[in-house]
Amino acid sequence: MSRSRLLLPLLAVLFILGACQSEGKLTGEVFIVTEGGSNVELGDTEVRAVSSEEWKPYLREKRRRAKKVTAKKVSRMTPLLDSLEDMESTLERREDELRQVRNRYQPLSDMRATYADEMPTPEEIKGLYTVETAKAKMKPYGDDLYDIRKEKKLNPIDKTKTYFEVKDGRTSYWIHGSDVITEKRYKSHKRSQRGIDKEMEVKEMNYEKIQRKCESVKREVENISEILLDYGVMEYYFKGMPDPEKSDRTNSEGKFELTLTQNKSYYLVAKGRRSVGEETERYHWMVETSLESESSQVMLSNSNMSSTLPDSLDVLTDAQINTDRLAEALKSCN
């Protein structure tokens, strides 16, 4: 028997099988039921029909990639969290050390006179120094002109009971006696505070150094957290989807129509959104279906909406992220 005669029956069988794969209409509607019980149709929403033979391997590959990346990021984040906890403990210790030094520090203003009879005498006004809050005035009991820097040595030229007139270049101004101290008190303060200023400066530098490092590590943890979250939402699986066999956009009433092969498994994939006040709600659907007759209907609504990832796609739970520890770490360095 010739080869052509053998092929004829095979071609006939294939033709019959092809004829059996008839098409039908799948109609449906995309809508949301609000808390108040109202139906909100989602117009201009693309509904894609992707064959299950393509969709299921696609999901498995997306999950494999997500699991690989999240495992790598979590392994990087673990030592960073250890480091943040250590630095937070170090910051508390450094802050306590700095507080102790500050408690030993005596402001220059503590050395100023308290009462009028303690004001510098005419003999003492040749050597006056300003304290932290000194104010220059246009005249005694007048308005403030400007602040005078701390520890400025003055050149007094006149004195009332509680005010001193100070020569400043070609001009002069008045300053209250409580804003100055004598040279004797100034030098006494310097002797008593000798070394404290330097110690406090070193303590502050050490504290700020640890804090800068802590903030840098915290930013890296925040960046990793954002990357991990990208793999923990439905939107990740809606990026780079395979081409649909058929697709349609819903009309103003949220309705769609697809011509599909009967008795073939599909996934209806759609995402929609709507504005609620100042916020935007987003919705995702991945619904498996098949056309068993010439026509069928599928509703995409709250009941079959993928509001969260199913366990089969949730890689963050598998990554065993300690969310409580992460939340505490993100509060550090403040």
mmCIF file of C-alpha atoms in Angstrom:
data_model
loop_
_atom_site.group_PDB
_atom_site.id
_atom_site.type_symbol
_atom_site.label_atom_id
_atom_site.label_comp_id
_atom_site.label_asym_id
_atom_site.label_seq_id
_atom_site.Cartn_x
_atom_site.Cartn_y
_atom_site.Cartn_z
ATOM 1 C CA MET A 1 0.000 0.000 0.000
ATOM 2 C CA SER A 2 1.388 3.404 -0.943
ATOM 3 C CA ARG A 3 2.294 6.006 1.683
ATOM 4 C CA SER A 4 -0.374 8.407 0.362
ATOM 5 C CA ARG A 5 -3.073 5.804 0.962
ATOM 6 C CA LEU A 6 -1.890 5.379 4.593
ATOM 7 C CA LEU A 7 -2.033 9.122 5.251
ATOM 8 C CA LEU A 8 -5.597 9.533 4.030
ATOM 9 C CA PRO A 9 -7.248 7.823 7.046
ATOM 10 C CA LEU A 10 -4.981 9.757 9.472
ATOM 11 C CA LEU A 11 -5.893 13.081 7.897
ATOM 12 C CA ALA A 12 -9.553 12.164 8.068
ATOM 13 C CA VAL A 13 -9.272 11.463 11.804
ATOM 14 C CA LEU A 14 -7.480 14.760 12.440
ATOM 15 C CA PHE A 15 -10.138 16.624 10.448
ATOM 16 C CA ILE A 16 -12.896 15.037 12.529
ATOM 17 C CA LEU A 17 -11.116 15.872 15.807
ATOM 18 C CA GLY A 18 -10.610 19.445 14.655
ATOM 19 C CA ALA A 19 -14.247 19.755 13.787
ATOM 20 C CA CYS A 20 -15.119 18.555 17.282
ATOM 21 C CA GLN A 21 -13.230 21.499 18.832
ATOM 22 C CA SER A 22 -16.113 23.869 18.235
ATOM 23 C CA GLU A 23 -16.280 27.340 19.715
ATOM 24 C CA GLY A 24 -18.824 29.005 21.936
ATOM 25 C CA LYS A 25 -19.592 32.305 23.659
ATOM 26 C CA LEU A 26 -18.490 33.078 27.174
ATOM 27 C CA THR A 27 -20.190 36.174 28.541
ATOM 28 C CA GLY A 28 -19.871 37.795 31.898
ATOM 29 C CA GLU A 29 -19.733 40.902 33.981
ATOM 30 C CA VAL A 30 -17.114 42.543 36.188
ATOM 31 C CA PHE A 31 -18.520 44.315 39.233
ATOM 32 C CA ILE A 32 -17.933 45.015 42.920
ATOM 33 C CA VAL A 33 -20.495 44.783 45.707
ATOM 34 C CA THR A 34 -19.933 47.615 48.176
ATOM 35 C CA GLU A 35 -20.384 47.370 51.930
ATOM 36 C CA GLY A 36 -23.724 49.086 51.479
ATOM 37 C CA GLY A 37 -24.882 46.327 49.134
ATOM 38 C CA SER A 38 -24.693 48.326 45.891
ATOM 39 C CA ASN A 39 -23.291 46.874 42.673
ATOM 40 C CA VAL A 40 -20.558 48.933 40.997
ATOM 41 C CA GLU A 41 -19.850 47.857 37.406
ATOM 42 C CA LEU A 42 -16.219 48.161 36.317
ATOM 43 C CA GLY A 43 -16.118 49.457 32.757
ATOM 44 C CA ASP A 44 -13.063 49.553 30.472
ATOM 45 C CA THR A 45 -11.548 46.560 32.265
ATOM 46 C CA GLU A 46 -9.611 44.069 30.146
ATOM 47 C CA VAL A 47 -10.616 40.430 30.646
ATOM 48 C CA ARG A 48 -8.079 37.951 29.285
ATOM 49 C CA ALA A 49 -8.634 34.273 28.578
ATOM 50 C CA VAL A 50 -5.340 32.407 28.923
ATOM 51 C CA SER A 51 -5.267 28.641 28.425
ATOM 52 C CA SER A 52 -4.590 26.705 31.612
ATOM 53 C CA GLU A 53 -1.772 24.895 29.785
ATOM 54 C CA GLU A 54 0.064 28.241 29.592
ATOM 55 C CA TRP A 55 -1.146 29.905 32.779
ATOM 56 C CA LYS A 56 -0.232 27.206 35.303
ATOM 57 C CA PRO A 57 3.417 26.865 34.166
ATOM 58 C CA TYR A 58 3.619 30.665 34.086
ATOM 59 C CA LEU A 59 2.516 30.870 37.721
ATOM 60 C CA ARG A 60 4.966 28.145 38.755
ATOM 61 C CA GLU A 61 7.863 29.968 37.071
ATOM 62 C CA LYS A 62 6.878 33.331 38.586
ATOM 63 C CA ARG A 63 6.709 31.718 42.018
ATOM 64 C CA ARG A 64 10.091 30.036 41.512
ATOM 65 C CA ARG A 65 11.687 33.383 40.665
ATOM 66 C CA ALA A 66 9.983 35.120 43.577
ATOM 67 C CA LYS A 67 11.099 32.416 46.001
ATOM 68 C CA LYS A 68 14.689 32.662 44.778
ATOM 69 C CA VAL A 69 14.824 36.451 45.127
ATOM 70 C CA THR A 70 13.059 36.595 48.502
ATOM 71 C CA ALA A 71 15.311 33.895 49.960
ATOM 72 C CA LYS A 72 18.349 35.890 48.887
ATOM 73 C CA LYS A 73 16.956 39.150 50.270
ATOM 74 C CA VAL A 74 15.927 37.589 53.584
ATOM 75 C CA SER A 75 19.385 36.064 54.018
ATOM 76 C CA ARG A 76 20.832 39.540 53.478
ATOM 77 C CA MET A 77 18.350 41.185 55.838
ATOM 78 C CA THR A 78 18.933 38.861 58.795
ATOM 79 C CA PRO A 79 22.459 40.127 59.636
ATOM 80 C CA LEU A 80 21.253 43.694 59.034
ATOM 81 C CA LEU A 81 18.564 43.234 61.687
ATOM 82 C CA ASP A 82 21.205 41.831 64.055
ATOM 83 C CA SER A 83 23.335 44.880 63.369
ATOM 84 C CA LEU A 84 20.430 47.279 63.951
ATOM 85 C CA GLU A 85 19.627 45.693 67.294
ATOM 86 C CA ASP A 86 23.273 45.955 68.374
ATOM 87 C CA MET A 87 23.503 49.586 67.267
ATOM 88 C CA GLU A 88 20.243 50.467 68.990
ATOM 89 C CA SER A 89 21.696 49.083 72.220
ATOM 90 C CA THR A 90 24.925 51.017 71.612
ATOM 91 C CA LEU A 91 22.988 54.230 70.948
ATOM 92 C CA GLU A 92 21.146 53.867 74.254
ATOM 93 C CA ARG A 93 24.467 53.429 76.058
ATOM 94 C CA ARG A 94 26.069 56.379 74.233
ATOM 95 C CA GLU A 95 23.050 58.548 74.987
ATOM 96 C CA ASP A 96 23.281 57.700 78.665
ATOM 97 C CA GLU A 97 27.004 58.562 78.694
ATOM 98 C CA LEU A 98 26.298 61.866 76.938
ATOM 99 C CA ARG A 99 23.521 62.650 79.407
ATOM 100 C CA GLN A 100 25.879 62.114 82.315
ATOM 101 C CA VAL A 101 28.433 64.524 80.841
ATOM 102 C CA ARG A 102 25.730 67.106 80.135
ATOM 103 C CA ASN A 103 24.570 66.859 83.751
ATOM 104 C CA ARG A 104 28.089 67.823 84.825
ATOM 105 C CA TYR A 105 28.144 70.759 82.436
ATOM 106 C CA GLN A 106 27.382 74.162 83.980
ATOM 107 C CA PRO A 107 26.054 76.823 81.592
ATOM 108 C CA LEU A 108 27.940 80.103 81.592
ATOM 109 C CA SER A 109 24.684 81.860 82.454
ATOM 110 C CA ASP A 110 24.736 80.162 85.869
ATOM 111 C CA MET A 111 27.651 82.441 86.754
ATOM 112 C CA ARG A 112 25.805 85.705 86.088
ATOM 113 C CA ALA A 113 24.603 88.039 88.820
ATOM 114 C CA THR A 114 21.151 87.494 90.257
ATOM 115 C CA TYR A 115 20.483 90.766 92.027
ATOM 116 C CA ALA A 116 21.268 94.377 91.291
ATOM 117 C CA ASP A 117 23.729 94.626 94.174
ATOM 118 C CA GLU A 118 25.671 91.710 92.636
ATOM 119 C CA MET A 119 26.163 93.534 89.346
ATOM 120 C CA PRO A 120 29.765 94.265 88.377
ATOM 121 C CA THR A 121 31.211 97.295 90.110
ATOM 122 C CA PRO A 122 32.761 100.211 88.181
ATOM 123 C CA GLU A 123 36.153 98.641 88.830
ATOM 124 C CA GLU A 124 35.020 95.330 87.350
ATOM 125 C CA ILE A 125 33.431 96.607 84.181
ATOM 126 C CA LYS A 126 36.740 96.692 82.345
ATOM 127 C CA GLY A 127 36.516 92.940 81.866
ATOM 128 C CA LEU A 128 33.046 91.638 81.014
ATOM 129 C CA TYR A 129 31.988 88.564 79.024
ATOM 130 C CA THR A 130 28.581 87.718 77.562
ATOM 131 C CA VAL A 131 26.586 84.629 78.550
ATOM 132 C CA GLU A 132 24.479 82.440 76.237
ATOM 133 C CA THR A 133 21.433 84.715 75.933
ATOM 134 C CA ALA A 134 22.909 88.216 75.716
ATOM 135 C CA LYS A 135 20.828 90.893 73.963
ATOM 136 C CA ALA A 136 21.991 94.201 72.565
ATOM 137 C CA LYS A 137 19.586 97.135 73.149
ATOM 138 C CA MET A 138 19.354 100.538 71.540
ATOM 139 C CA LYS A 139 19.071 102.149 74.993
ATOM 140 C CA PRO A 140 18.482 101.017 78.579
ATOM 141 C CA TYR A 141 15.024 99.410 78.863
ATOM 142 C CA GLY A 142 14.661 99.729 75.082
ATOM 143 C CA ASP A 143 13.879 97.175 72.374
ATOM 144 C CA ASP A 144 16.253 94.338 71.532
ATOM 145 C CA LEU A 145 18.513 95.000 68.546
ATOM 146 C CA TYR A 146 20.126 91.594 68.084
ATOM 147 C CA ASP A 147 21.676 88.630 69.907
ATOM 148 C CA ILE A 148 25.310 88.781 70.956
ATOM 149 C CA ARG A 149 27.462 85.692 70.596
ATOM 150 C CA LYS A 150 28.396 83.763 73.705
ATOM 151 C CA GLU A 151 31.671 84.561 75.528
ATOM 152 C CA LYS A 152 32.268 87.819 73.705
ATOM 153 C CA LYS A 153 34.610 90.143 75.593
ATOM 154 C CA LEU A 154 33.037 93.574 75.898
ATOM 155 C CA ASN A 155 34.387 97.115 76.049
ATOM 156 C CA PRO A 156 32.073 98.946 78.501
ATOM 157 C CA ILE A 157 32.164 102.764 78.460
ATOM 158 C CA ASP A 158 29.286 103.666 80.809
ATOM 159 C CA LYS A 159 26.976 102.141 83.420
ATOM 160 C CA THR A 160 23.555 102.746 84.899
ATOM 161 C CA LYS A 161 22.329 100.751 87.869
ATOM 162 C CA THR A 162 21.675 97.570 85.863
ATOM 163 C CA TYR A 163 22.782 98.393 82.277
ATOM 164 C CA PHE A 164 26.159 98.800 80.629
ATOM 165 C CA GLU A 165 26.881 100.848 77.527
ATOM 166 C CA VAL A 166 29.292 98.956 75.289
ATOM 167 C CA LYS A 167 31.411 100.416 72.532
ATOM 168 C CA ASP A 168 31.280 98.341 69.363
ATOM 169 C CA GLY A 169 33.433 99.847 66.657
ATOM 170 C CA ARG A 170 32.048 103.273 65.794
ATOM 171 C CA THR A 171 28.707 102.595 67.472
ATOM 172 C CA SER A 172 27.557 101.510 70.906
ATOM 173 C CA TYR A 173 24.677 99.580 72.458
ATOM 174 C CA TRP A 174 23.359 98.785 75.908
ATOM 175 C CA ILE A 175 23.337 95.381 77.588
ATOM 176 C CA HIS A 176 21.701 94.290 80.835
ATOM 177 C CA GLY A 177 23.942 93.334 83.711
ATOM 178 C CA SER A 178 22.336 89.884 83.967
ATOM 179 C CA ASP A 179 23.599 89.103 80.452
ATOM 180 C CA VAL A 180 27.248 89.539 81.404
ATOM 181 C CA ILE A 181 29.713 88.144 83.932
ATOM 182 C CA THR A 182 32.961 89.543 85.220
ATOM 183 C CA GLU A 183 36.317 88.299 84.020
ATOM 184 C CA LYS A 184 36.889 86.762 87.446
ATOM 185 C CA ARG A 185 33.691 84.693 87.214
ATOM 186 C CA TYR A 186 34.409 83.851 83.589
ATOM 187 C CA LYS A 187 37.844 82.407 84.377
ATOM 188 C CA SER A 188 36.447 80.549 87.391
ATOM 189 C CA HIS A 189 33.822 78.943 85.134
ATOM 190 C CA LYS A 190 36.461 77.968 82.593
ATOM 191 C CA ARG A 191 38.552 76.271 85.260
ATOM 192 C CA SER A 192 35.581 74.342 86.642
ATOM 193 C CA GLN A 193 34.475 73.217 83.175
ATOM 194 C CA ARG A 194 37.935 72.421 81.876
ATOM 195 C CA GLY A 195 37.754 69.173 79.889
ATOM 196 C CA ILE A 196 33.966 68.843 80.049
ATOM 197 C CA ASP A 197 33.423 70.698 76.748
ATOM 198 C CA LYS A 198 35.931 68.441 75.017
ATOM 199 C CA GLU A 199 34.511 65.302 76.604
ATOM 200 C CA MET A 200 31.002 66.294 75.592
ATOM 201 C CA GLU A 201 32.165 66.995 72.041
ATOM 202 C CA VAL A 202 33.775 63.536 71.798
ATOM 203 C CA LYS A 203 30.663 61.853 73.231
ATOM 204 C CA GLU A 204 28.428 63.706 70.756
ATOM 205 C CA MET A 205 30.677 62.721 67.836
ATOM 206 C CA ASN A 206 30.605 59.051 68.892
ATOM 207 C CA TYR A 207 26.832 59.130 69.237
ATOM 208 C CA GLU A 208 26.305 60.805 65.846
ATOM 209 C CA LYS A 209 28.695 58.361 64.158
ATOM 210 C CA ILE A 210 26.714 55.347 65.404
ATOM 211 C CA GLN A 211 23.436 57.061 64.527
ATOM 212 C CA ARG A 212 24.543 57.748 60.936
ATOM 213 C CA LYS A 213 25.600 54.125 60.520
ATOM 214 C CA CYS A 214 22.337 52.957 62.062
ATOM 215 C CA GLU A 215 20.308 55.132 59.668
ATOM 216 C CA SER A 216 22.281 53.774 56.705
ATOM 217 C CA VAL A 217 21.583 50.162 57.698
ATOM 218 C CA LYS A 218 17.955 51.016 58.385
ATOM 219 C CA ARG A 219 17.565 52.462 54.865
ATOM 220 C CA GLU A 220 18.956 49.228 53.410
ATOM 221 C CA VAL A 221 16.461 47.202 55.461
ATOM 222 C CA GLU A 222 13.644 49.478 54.256
ATOM 223 C CA ASN A 223 14.728 48.975 50.629
ATOM 224 C CA ILE A 224 14.811 45.181 51.061
ATOM 225 C CA SER A 225 11.387 45.280 52.736
ATOM 226 C CA GLU A 226 9.919 47.180 49.782
ATOM 227 C CA ILE A 227 11.382 44.627 47.354
ATOM 228 C CA LEU A 228 9.963 41.737 49.401
ATOM 229 C CA LEU A 229 6.531 43.354 49.470
ATOM 230 C CA ASP A 230 6.553 43.548 45.668
ATOM 231 C CA TYR A 231 6.678 39.742 45.597
ATOM 232 C CA GLY A 232 3.920 39.396 48.176
ATOM 233 C CA VAL A 233 1.066 40.991 46.226
ATOM 234 C CA MET A 234 -1.145 39.892 43.339
ATOM 235 C CA GLU A 235 0.243 42.621 41.079
ATOM 236 C CA TYR A 236 3.533 40.709 40.760
ATOM 237 C CA TYR A 237 1.786 37.831 38.970
ATOM 238 C CA PHE A 238 0.046 40.262 36.612
ATOM 239 C CA LYS A 239 3.341 41.571 35.221
ATOM 240 C CA GLY A 240 4.711 39.804 32.139
ATOM 241 C CA MET A 241 1.646 37.613 31.657
ATOM 242 C CA PRO A 242 1.478 35.284 28.643
ATOM 243 C CA ASP A 243 -0.536 36.498 25.666
ATOM 244 C CA PRO A 244 -4.218 35.609 25.977
ATOM 245 C CA GLU A 245 -5.951 33.390 23.492
ATOM 246 C CA LYS A 246 -8.810 35.904 23.508
ATOM 247 C CA SER A 247 -9.509 39.145 25.349
ATOM 248 C CA ASP A 248 -12.211 41.773 25.623
ATOM 249 C CA ARG A 249 -12.785 45.068 27.407
ATOM 250 C CA THR A 250 -15.875 45.553 29.495
ATOM 251 C CA ASN A 251 -18.416 48.103 28.351
ATOM 252 C CA SER A 252 -19.935 50.826 30.510
ATOM 253 C CA GLU A 253 -22.083 48.183 32.225
ATOM 254 C CA GLY A 254 -19.075 46.013 33.056
ATOM 255 C CA LYS A 255 -20.038 43.309 30.544
ATOM 256 C CA PHE A 256 -17.679 41.296 28.319
ATOM 257 C CA GLU A 257 -17.907 38.551 25.684
ATOM 258 C CA LEU A 258 -15.277 36.023 24.598
ATOM 259 C CA THR A 259 -15.336 33.424 21.831
ATOM 260 C CA LEU A 260 -13.546 30.358 23.220
ATOM 261 C CA THR A 261 -12.947 26.736 22.355
ATOM 262 C CA GLN A 262 -15.390 24.420 24.045
ATOM 263 C CA ASN A 263 -14.238 21.862 26.631
ATOM 264 C CA LYS A 264 -10.903 23.612 27.071
ATOM 265 C CA SER A 265 -9.658 24.908 30.418
ATOM 266 C CA TYR A 266 -8.921 28.635 30.661
ATOM 267 C CA TYR A 267 -8.024 31.192 33.268
ATOM 268 C CA LEU A 268 -9.958 34.458 33.133
ATOM 269 C CA VAL A 269 -7.439 37.074 34.239
ATOM 270 C CA ALA A 270 -8.497 40.641 34.954
ATOM 271 C CA LYS A 271 -7.586 43.608 37.112
ATOM 272 C CA GLY A 272 -9.686 46.670 37.771
ATOM 273 C CA ARG A 273 -9.773 49.722 39.959
ATOM 274 C CA ARG A 274 -12.083 52.440 41.189
ATOM 275 C CA SER A 275 -11.710 55.673 43.136
ATOM 276 C CA VAL A 276 -13.165 55.782 46.639
ATOM 277 C CA GLY A 277 -12.793 59.283 48.016
ATOM 278 C CA GLU A 278 -9.118 60.182 47.789
ATOM 279 C CA GLU A 279 -8.027 56.533 47.599
ATOM 280 C CA THR A 280 -7.917 54.028 44.743
ATOM 281 C CA GLU A 281 -9.044 50.440 45.293
ATOM 282 C CA ARG A 282 -7.489 47.769 43.071
ATOM 283 C CA TYR A 283 -8.985 44.363 42.252
ATOM 284 C CA HIS A 284 -7.529 41.203 40.714
ATOM 285 C CA TRP A 285 -9.105 38.036 39.352
ATOM 286 C CA MET A 286 -7.604 34.678 38.326
ATOM 287 C CA VAL A 287 -10.595 32.414 37.756
ATOM 288 C CA GLU A 288 -10.356 28.964 36.159
ATOM 289 C CA THR A 289 -13.253 28.065 33.877
ATOM 290 C CA SER A 290 -14.187 26.098 30.770
ATOM 291 C CA LEU A 291 -16.896 26.359 28.151
ATOM 292 C CA GLU A 292 -18.967 23.188 28.394
ATOM 293 C CA SER A 293 -21.612 24.235 25.840
ATOM 294 C CA GLU A 294 -22.177 26.771 23.106
ATOM 295 C CA SER A 295 -22.694 29.509 25.684
ATOM 296 C CA SER A 296 -21.809 30.052 29.293
ATOM 297 C CA GLN A 297 -21.559 32.886 31.803
ATOM 298 C CA VAL A 298 -18.991 33.862 34.445
ATOM 299 C CA MET A 299 -19.293 36.729 36.920
ATOM 300 C CA LEU A 300 -16.123 38.353 38.234
ATOM 301 C CA SER A 301 -16.973 39.895 41.575
ATOM 302 C CA ASN A 302 -16.128 39.870 45.276
ATOM 303 C CA SER A 303 -16.826 36.144 45.642
ATOM 304 C CA ASN A 304 -14.039 35.038 43.275
ATOM 305 C CA MET A 305 -11.734 38.016 43.557
ATOM 306 C CA SER A 306 -8.089 37.377 44.513
ATOM 307 C CA SER A 307 -7.772 39.962 47.274
ATOM 308 C CA THR A 308 -4.729 38.203 48.754
ATOM 309 C CA LEU A 309 -2.259 35.676 47.453
ATOM 310 C CA PRO A 310 -3.281 32.034 47.815
ATOM 311 C CA ASP A 311 -0.972 29.842 49.897
ATOM 312 C CA SER A 312 0.342 28.227 46.717
ATOM 313 C CA LEU A 313 1.805 31.586 45.606
ATOM 314 C CA ASP A 314 2.712 33.132 48.966
ATOM 315 C CA VAL A 315 6.513 33.130 49.055
ATOM 316 C CA LEU A 316 6.809 35.566 51.979
ATOM 317 C CA THR A 317 5.279 33.105 54.439
ATOM 318 C CA ASP A 318 7.703 30.447 53.212
ATOM 319 C CA ALA A 319 10.562 32.915 53.713
ATOM 320 C CA GLN A 320 9.710 32.952 57.446
ATOM 321 C CA ILE A 321 10.163 36.692 57.913
ATOM 322 C CA ASN A 322 9.905 37.747 61.544
ATOM 323 C CA THR A 323 7.526 40.669 61.015
ATOM 324 C CA ASP A 324 7.572 41.718 64.684
ATOM 325 C CA ARG A 325 11.345 41.921 64.662
ATOM 326 C CA LEU A 326 11.313 43.806 61.373
ATOM 327 C CA ALA A 327 8.774 46.324 62.695
ATOM 328 C CA GLU A 328 10.931 46.977 65.783
ATOM 329 C CA ALA A 329 14.050 47.382 63.629
ATOM 330 C CA LEU A 330 12.336 49.998 61.474
ATOM 331 C CA LYS A 331 11.670 52.067 64.619
ATOM 332 C CA SER A 332 15.367 52.204 65.497
ATOM 333 C CA CYS A 333 17.779 55.140 65.086
ATOM 334 C CA ASN A 334 15.107 57.667 66.089
#
